[in-house]
XYZ file of C-alpha atoms in Angstrom:
327
model
C 103.281 19.291 67.958
C 107.032 18.834 67.647
C 106.753 19.224 63.869
C 104.660 22.420 64.284
C 107.166 23.783 66.764
C 110.039 23.016 64.438
C 108.237 24.692 61.530
C 107.617 27.798 63.610
C 111.275 27.864 64.608
C 112.381 27.631 60.955
C 110.003 30.417 59.888
C 111.162 32.564 62.802
C 114.815 32.041 61.861
C 114.064 32.905 58.233
C 112.221 36.056 59.307
C 115.057 37.077 61.615
C 117.568 36.334 58.878
C 115.663 38.544 56.438
C 115.600 41.278 59.067
C 119.345 41.053 59.580
C 119.903 41.128 55.799
C 117.715 44.231 55.472
C 119.551 45.871 58.358
C 122.868 45.212 56.613
C 121.724 46.634 53.279
C 123.774 49.791 52.595
C 121.745 52.981 52.857
C 122.154 55.796 50.364
C 120.652 59.257 50.006
C 120.038 60.498 46.475
C 119.448 64.174 45.711
C 116.124 65.026 44.068
C 115.552 68.584 42.889
C 112.459 70.419 44.076
C 109.636 69.996 41.562
C 111.389 67.016 39.884
C 113.600 67.198 36.790
C 113.411 65.530 33.409
C 117.170 64.947 33.578
C 116.744 62.614 36.547
C 114.212 60.131 35.195
C 116.719 57.227 35.479
C 117.073 57.771 39.236
C 113.272 57.965 39.580
C 112.932 54.696 37.644
C 115.708 53.049 39.679
C 113.894 54.023 42.872
C 110.302 53.282 41.882
C 110.979 50.106 39.906
C 113.159 48.553 42.601
C 116.451 48.700 40.715
C 118.362 50.191 43.647
C 116.932 47.481 45.874
C 117.838 44.811 43.302
C 121.454 46.001 43.627
C 121.266 45.629 47.403
C 120.857 49.324 48.203
C 118.345 50.918 50.555
C 117.830 54.250 48.803
C 115.873 57.357 49.712
C 115.420 60.696 47.987
C 116.328 64.001 49.624
C 114.427 66.933 48.099
C 116.434 70.155 47.766
C 117.409 72.807 45.250
C 120.419 72.039 43.038
C 122.757 74.245 45.061
C 121.563 72.720 48.336
C 122.128 69.202 46.979
C 125.728 70.015 46.059
C 126.434 71.601 49.439
C 124.874 68.604 51.201
C 127.018 66.220 49.134
C 130.154 68.164 50.031
C 129.079 67.861 53.686
C 128.421 64.097 53.177
C 124.761 64.528 54.097
C 123.751 63.323 50.606
C 125.566 60.523 48.798
C 124.707 61.198 45.143
C 124.074 64.578 43.482
C 122.484 64.508 39.973
C 123.128 68.204 39.303
C 126.103 68.496 36.913
C 126.180 72.263 36.391
C 126.291 73.135 40.088
C 128.638 70.219 40.799
C 131.073 71.242 38.038
C 131.132 74.834 39.307
C 131.858 73.572 42.814
C 134.642 71.272 41.566
C 136.339 74.171 39.793
C 136.303 75.980 43.138
C 137.973 73.048 44.891
C 135.023 70.981 46.145
C 136.028 67.321 46.821
C 133.513 65.829 44.360
C 133.807 63.554 41.319
C 131.274 62.445 38.732
C 130.407 58.746 38.773
C 127.663 58.043 36.172
C 125.694 59.781 33.444
C 121.958 60.166 32.936
C 120.894 62.432 30.052
C 122.879 63.057 26.862
C 120.965 66.205 25.886
C 120.003 69.383 27.646
C 116.330 69.414 28.588
C 116.131 73.061 29.639
C 113.936 75.474 27.754
C 113.120 79.140 28.024
C 109.324 79.062 28.002
C 107.404 82.318 27.776
C 104.008 83.929 27.630
C 102.299 83.399 24.273
C 102.723 87.046 23.223
C 106.553 86.851 23.332
C 107.614 86.349 19.711
C 111.423 86.467 20.000
C 114.204 86.652 22.564
C 114.514 90.353 21.754
C 110.999 90.820 23.153
C 112.369 89.821 26.573
C 114.487 92.969 26.940
C 113.413 94.726 30.094
C 111.284 91.766 31.132
C 111.498 89.475 34.180
C 112.363 85.780 33.952
C 112.065 83.007 36.514
C 115.167 80.835 37.028
C 116.538 78.701 39.832
C 119.159 80.117 42.138
C 122.720 80.813 40.929
C 124.534 77.488 40.830
C 121.508 75.567 39.580
C 121.717 73.900 36.155
C 118.907 75.924 34.588
C 120.351 79.223 35.792
C 123.805 78.397 34.457
C 122.640 77.081 31.086
C 120.169 79.817 30.223
C 122.287 82.718 31.453
C 125.106 81.429 29.241
C 122.830 80.784 26.224
C 121.242 84.235 26.438
C 124.641 85.923 26.815
C 126.564 83.969 24.175
C 123.950 83.641 21.470
C 121.552 86.553 22.019
C 123.794 89.215 23.649
C 121.443 89.452 26.631
C 123.022 90.086 30.029
C 121.222 89.416 33.342
C 120.563 92.545 35.359
C 121.187 94.713 32.312
C 118.850 93.396 29.613
C 116.465 91.356 31.766
C 115.719 90.708 35.424
C 115.766 87.355 37.195
C 113.520 86.185 40.007
C 114.649 82.986 41.705
C 112.136 80.158 42.108
C 112.703 76.854 43.887
C 110.309 74.799 41.767
C 109.214 74.751 38.136
C 105.443 74.525 38.799
C 105.670 77.877 40.587
C 107.364 79.392 37.534
C 104.508 78.285 35.264
C 101.984 79.788 37.650
C 103.939 83.068 37.707
C 103.944 83.301 33.879
C 100.202 82.598 33.755
C 99.620 85.253 36.429
C 101.732 87.768 34.470
C 104.251 88.433 37.256
C 107.063 87.140 35.004
C 107.235 86.848 31.223
C 109.308 83.668 30.896
C 110.992 80.915 32.865
C 113.485 78.076 32.715
C 111.493 74.854 32.405
C 112.692 71.314 31.753
C 110.972 69.249 29.043
C 108.141 67.755 31.147
C 107.181 71.067 32.710
C 107.533 72.852 29.371
C 105.160 70.288 27.856
C 102.650 71.030 30.584
C 103.102 74.772 30.041
C 102.456 74.404 26.301
C 99.216 72.596 27.131
C 98.250 75.714 29.121
C 98.924 78.015 26.154
C 102.523 79.075 26.848
C 105.349 78.982 24.300
C 108.722 77.190 24.206
C 110.900 80.029 22.888
C 114.420 78.584 23.249
C 115.800 75.088 23.799
C 119.188 75.263 25.490
C 120.274 72.047 23.786
C 119.995 73.723 20.379
C 122.815 76.068 21.387
C 124.690 74.377 24.230
C 125.253 70.611 23.883
C 125.893 69.134 27.289
C 125.374 66.299 29.684
C 122.332 66.471 31.919
C 121.709 64.862 35.289
C 125.262 63.479 35.500
C 125.710 62.247 39.063
C 128.544 63.255 41.371
C 129.631 61.936 44.755
C 132.124 62.913 47.424
C 135.658 61.642 46.764
C 135.617 59.929 50.163
C 132.461 58.045 49.179
C 134.106 56.757 46.006
C 137.190 55.715 47.972
C 135.556 54.270 51.100
C 132.260 52.914 49.692
C 133.462 51.820 46.289
C 131.142 48.804 46.082
C 128.154 50.988 46.971
C 129.059 53.410 44.185
C 129.454 50.471 41.787
C 125.974 49.206 42.696
C 124.564 52.698 42.237
C 126.097 52.911 38.757
C 124.630 49.503 37.875
C 121.147 50.550 39.000
C 121.237 53.782 36.966
C 122.563 51.934 33.902
C 119.760 49.394 34.152
C 117.255 52.211 34.572
C 118.327 53.742 31.246
C 117.647 50.370 29.594
C 114.272 50.177 31.321
C 113.261 53.611 30.026
C 114.125 52.614 26.478
C 112.177 49.326 26.519
C 109.425 49.628 29.153
C 107.063 52.365 28.011
C 104.141 51.614 30.320
C 106.251 51.308 33.463
C 108.232 54.446 32.659
C 105.037 56.407 32.018
C 103.802 55.464 35.491
C 107.007 56.865 36.993
C 106.784 60.042 34.898
C 103.159 60.675 35.851
C 103.927 60.111 39.520
C 106.904 62.461 39.757
C 105.676 65.203 37.410
C 101.927 65.007 38.002
C 101.317 65.031 34.254
C 98.113 63.989 32.485
C 98.375 60.993 30.154
C 98.715 62.930 26.880
C 101.414 65.274 28.174
C 103.313 62.409 29.847
C 103.261 60.397 26.617
C 104.601 63.367 24.639
C 107.408 63.826 27.153
C 108.286 60.111 27.057
C 108.488 60.186 23.266
C 111.007 63.044 23.484
C 113.298 61.356 26.017
C 112.891 57.604 25.476
C 116.338 57.151 23.901
C 118.091 60.171 25.386
C 119.516 58.546 28.531
C 122.773 56.622 28.967
C 125.149 55.906 31.867
C 128.262 56.815 29.883
C 130.039 60.161 30.316
C 131.511 60.898 26.847
C 134.748 62.849 27.106
C 133.771 65.504 24.562
C 130.484 66.318 26.294
C 132.206 66.164 29.667
C 134.684 68.805 28.552
C 131.811 70.906 27.202
C 130.106 70.707 30.595
C 133.061 72.447 32.208
C 133.445 74.869 29.291
C 129.819 75.890 29.822
C 130.340 76.812 33.490
C 133.850 78.275 33.184
C 132.534 81.612 31.942
C 132.737 85.187 33.243
C 128.935 85.126 33.607
C 129.369 82.420 36.254
C 132.460 83.887 37.897
C 135.295 82.093 36.036
C 138.131 84.534 35.216
C 138.312 85.425 31.545
C 141.054 83.568 29.625
C 141.950 81.393 32.635
C 142.584 77.844 31.328
C 140.671 74.895 32.692
C 142.482 72.223 34.699
C 142.482 68.628 33.439
C 138.756 67.896 33.754
C 139.370 64.127 33.739
C 140.446 64.509 37.368
C 136.775 65.258 38.097
C 135.393 61.862 37.032
C 135.792 58.349 38.471
C 136.436 57.108 34.946
C 138.028 53.763 35.848
C 135.204 52.738 38.181
C 132.528 53.760 35.694
C 134.208 51.935 32.800
C 134.752 48.742 34.825
C 131.142 48.719 36.004
C 129.782 49.251 32.513
C 131.948 46.392 31.243
C 130.365 44.157 33.922
C 127.018 44.934 32.310
C 128.315 44.349 28.796
C 128.099 48.045 27.931
C 130.710 50.165 26.145
C 132.441 52.831 28.195
C 132.413 55.327 25.282
C 135.289 57.244 26.763
């Protein structure tokens, strides 16, 4: 009986110890855009495949629009915001944010339309479905249409704002809009329903996608937490590249895609993710949002954009993992 009692005591202590360890695990809130985004697959993988937990982080997603995620991060209600366009715009307006890790190295936004739209010119006078001003899709496609097709919002086409991409597909099918901003996975689904990918933003506007920002105070006061977050995202990009079956499970869960469409999406993005934030693409990110279309004064020079990235922390963390910083 003494042995049994001792064994129970040991098990109880181990259980209590595990509980204390779990209670001490740092908690983080990660922004997740409504309807999911192809740019954010590394954070989905890090969450669903236990990579945040492996780094000692208790993570949860907070579902919001891109603009809401940025505002919540500024207010310290969200810790990590994977919405680079809206974050960069906010930084240029003085928001206390900095980028900490990359996700996608290519734009995944498309302008997908009804099948009878043959060219961008056919969209004159038509209505398109974008996210709200400040969202990545809104910023990218407004700029692409203005710079490369001489199409101005409000003048040459109308915009209706939608929170989620699935609702945009439904609106095209119903005929209430003629085109919409869709990321790769949703565009793949739309093609399967007979719609057409008319324009790929990445063909005209090279840029980072899904790059994650955090509040400056978070980087200063929770530096080890940010380091662990970077490590988890970096490991997720490796996982995507090498673990097809596991990544497909994550894709199908978050995007509700059938097998064939999910496999096509995976083949497009398998090697398109990396934690680095290359300086040339980083500069292009700010060039893309510092436009009159998005409220930046014409001919006003940009500040030193390197002040908007925690470059030293990112580089040191990548070196820990044996990865190049690619600055």
